[in-house]
Amino acid sequence: MIFYGNWKLNKTTKEVMEFFDSFNNFVTAEKICFFVSPALIQTAVEKSKFPIGAQNICYADFGAYTGETSIVQALDLKCQSVLIGHSERRSKFFETDEVVNKKVVLCAPHTECVLCVGETKEQLNEKYQVLEKQLFTALLGIEKQSLQNVIIAYEPVWAIGTGLTPHVDEIRDTIDFIKAILKSKYDVKFKVLYGGSVNSKNVAEFKKIDNIDGFLVGGASLDAQSFEDLIKA
Ligand code: PGA
């Protein structure tokens, strides 16, 4: 299974070193990656036994984009994955589906992309339409070969950092829907992760969902022991 940690805007270089001093001792066959802020990529790559990814990437690959990080730089730093369209990027930095699309177009030919989609609380009644639009817009114009590099993270916005989660049946149905519409449109079998308040206590239930490929974990990935417990649960 896939267990990806999203550290958001957390940790100093010292804390990154301390995390991997502990977590590097963890022996596991699961697929793991940590999405860290651009300022920590170099330290994390040097210190971690596990792959490191970028939390966000500019929609252009170079030029007059003050404050941004490019896919060229992220790959240069040995990032092995990029997180695109996280709900915090969408809500706090006004990223539209069209901007998300530009980023996937730029990154997917070169590296693994974790594309985040999810409905807000207000959109719950129209969840499937919202997800379909987010997915189809984000993946517009991407060649089949590059689509194989895309992993979907289904993260209901109302579940992120709130301690709330959908019922396991709802997660199963939503993942079924995502896989089915993508298979029929692109003839590609996408992997789908669930994210939103996953922790070492509730993850065992979620692992039983037959169509789930793994998890994108925020808060519970920040502490080495708690992330290890979650993966082993
Ligand atoms: P959370 O965050 O696990 O803290 O809810 C998940 C995410 O934002 O990817």
CSV table of C-alpha atoms in Angstrom, one decimal, residues 87-199:
chain,number,residue,atom,x,y,z
A,87,SER,CA,-7.3,21.8,-1.1
A,88,GLU,CA,-5.2,24.3,0.8
A,89,ARG,CA,-3.6,25.4,-2.5
A,90,ARG,CA,-7.1,25.8,-3.9
A,91,SER,CA,-8.7,27.6,-1.0
A,92,LYS,CA,-5.9,29.7,0.4
A,93,PHE,CA,-3.9,30.4,-2.8
A,94,PHE,CA,-6.8,30.5,-5.2
A,95,GLU,CA,-5.7,27.7,-7.5
A,96,THR,CA,-8.3,26.9,-10.0
A,97,ASP,CA,-8.8,23.6,-11.9
A,98,GLU,CA,-7.2,25.3,-14.9
A,99,VAL,CA,-4.1,26.1,-12.9
A,100,VAL,CA,-4.0,22.6,-11.5
A,101,ASN,CA,-4.2,21.3,-15.1
A,102,LYS,CA,-1.2,23.5,-16.2
A,103,LYS,CA,0.8,22.0,-13.3
A,104,VAL,CA,-0.1,18.4,-14.2
A,105,VAL,CA,0.6,19.0,-17.9
A,106,LEU,CA,4.1,20.3,-16.9
A,107,CYS,CA,5.0,17.6,-14.3
A,108,ALA,CA,3.3,14.4,-15.4
A,109,PRO,CA,5.7,13.7,-18.3
A,110,HIS,CA,8.6,13.8,-15.9
A,111,THR,CA,7.6,12.5,-12.5
A,112,GLU,CA,4.9,11.0,-10.4
A,113,CYS,CA,2.1,13.5,-9.6
A,114,VAL,CA,-0.4,13.1,-6.8
A,115,LEU,CA,-3.4,15.0,-7.9
A,116,CYS,CA,-5.7,16.0,-5.0
A,117,VAL,CA,-9.5,16.3,-5.5
A,118,GLY,CA,-12.3,16.6,-3.0
A,119,GLU,CA,-15.6,18.2,-2.2
A,120,THR,CA,-16.3,20.9,0.4
A,121,LYS,CA,-19.0,20.4,3.0
A,122,GLU,CA,-21.3,22.7,0.9
A,123,GLN,CA,-20.7,20.6,-2.2
A,124,LEU,CA,-21.6,17.3,-0.5
A,125,ASN,CA,-24.9,17.0,-2.4
A,126,GLU,CA,-23.1,17.4,-5.7
A,127,LYS,CA,-20.0,15.5,-4.8
A,128,TYR,CA,-19.8,13.4,-8.0
A,129,GLN,CA,-20.2,16.3,-10.3
A,130,VAL,CA,-17.5,18.3,-8.4
A,131,LEU,CA,-15.1,15.4,-8.5
A,132,GLU,CA,-15.7,14.7,-12.2
A,133,LYS,CA,-15.0,18.4,-13.1
A,134,GLN,CA,-11.9,18.5,-10.9
A,135,LEU,CA,-10.5,15.3,-12.5
A,136,PHE,CA,-11.4,15.9,-16.1
A,137,THR,CA,-10.2,19.5,-16.1
A,138,ALA,CA,-6.9,18.6,-14.3
A,139,LEU,CA,-6.1,15.8,-16.7
A,140,LEU,CA,-7.0,17.7,-19.9
A,141,GLY,CA,-4.6,17.3,-22.7
A,142,ILE,CA,-2.3,14.8,-21.0
A,143,GLU,CA,-1.0,11.9,-23.0
A,144,LYS,CA,-1.8,8.4,-21.9
A,145,GLN,CA,1.8,7.6,-21.1
A,146,SER,CA,2.0,10.6,-18.7
A,147,LEU,CA,-1.3,9.7,-17.1
A,148,GLN,CA,0.3,6.5,-15.8
A,149,ASN,CA,2.4,8.8,-13.6
A,150,VAL,CA,-0.7,10.3,-12.0
A,151,ILE,CA,-2.1,9.1,-8.6
A,152,ILE,CA,-5.4,10.5,-7.4
A,153,ALA,CA,-5.8,11.5,-3.8
A,154,TYR,CA,-9.4,11.8,-2.8
A,155,GLU,CA,-9.5,14.2,0.1
A,156,PRO,CA,-12.9,15.6,1.2
A,157,VAL,CA,-12.1,19.2,2.2
A,158,TRP,CA,-14.3,18.9,5.3
A,159,ALA,CA,-12.3,15.9,6.5
A,160,ILE,CA,-8.8,17.6,6.3
A,161,GLY,CA,-7.4,18.4,9.7
A,162,THR,CA,-10.9,18.2,11.3
A,163,GLY,CA,-11.0,14.7,12.8
A,164,LEU,CA,-14.0,14.0,10.7
A,165,THR,CA,-14.0,11.3,8.1
A,166,PRO,CA,-16.6,9.8,5.7
A,167,HIS,CA,-18.0,6.4,6.4
A,168,VAL,CA,-16.0,3.5,4.9
A,169,ASP,CA,-18.8,2.8,2.5
A,170,GLU,CA,-18.8,6.3,1.2
A,171,ILE,CA,-15.0,6.2,0.7
A,172,ARG,CA,-15.4,2.9,-1.2
A,173,ASP,CA,-18.2,4.3,-3.4
A,174,THR,CA,-16.3,7.5,-4.2
A,175,ILE,CA,-13.1,5.6,-5.1
A,176,ASP,CA,-15.2,3.3,-7.3
A,177,PHE,CA,-16.7,6.3,-9.0
A,178,ILE,CA,-13.3,7.9,-9.5
A,179,LYS,CA,-11.7,4.8,-10.9
A,180,ALA,CA,-14.7,4.0,-13.2
A,181,ILE,CA,-14.9,7.5,-14.8
A,182,LEU,CA,-11.1,7.6,-15.4
A,183,LYS,CA,-11.0,4.1,-16.8
A,184,SER,CA,-13.8,4.8,-19.2
A,185,LYS,CA,-12.4,8.1,-20.4
A,186,TYR,CA,-8.7,7.4,-20.5
A,187,ASP,CA,-8.5,3.6,-20.4
A,188,VAL,CA,-6.0,3.9,-17.6
A,189,LYS,CA,-6.2,2.1,-14.2
A,190,PHE,CA,-5.5,4.9,-11.7
A,191,LYS,CA,-4.4,4.4,-8.1
A,192,VAL,CA,-6.6,6.3,-5.6
A,193,LEU,CA,-5.5,7.3,-2.1
A,194,TYR,CA,-7.8,8.5,0.6
A,195,GLY,CA,-6.8,11.6,2.7
A,196,GLY,CA,-8.4,13.5,5.5
A,197,SER,CA,-7.9,12.9,9.2
A,198,VAL,CA,-6.4,9.4,8.8
A,199,ASN,CA,-4.6,8.3,12.0
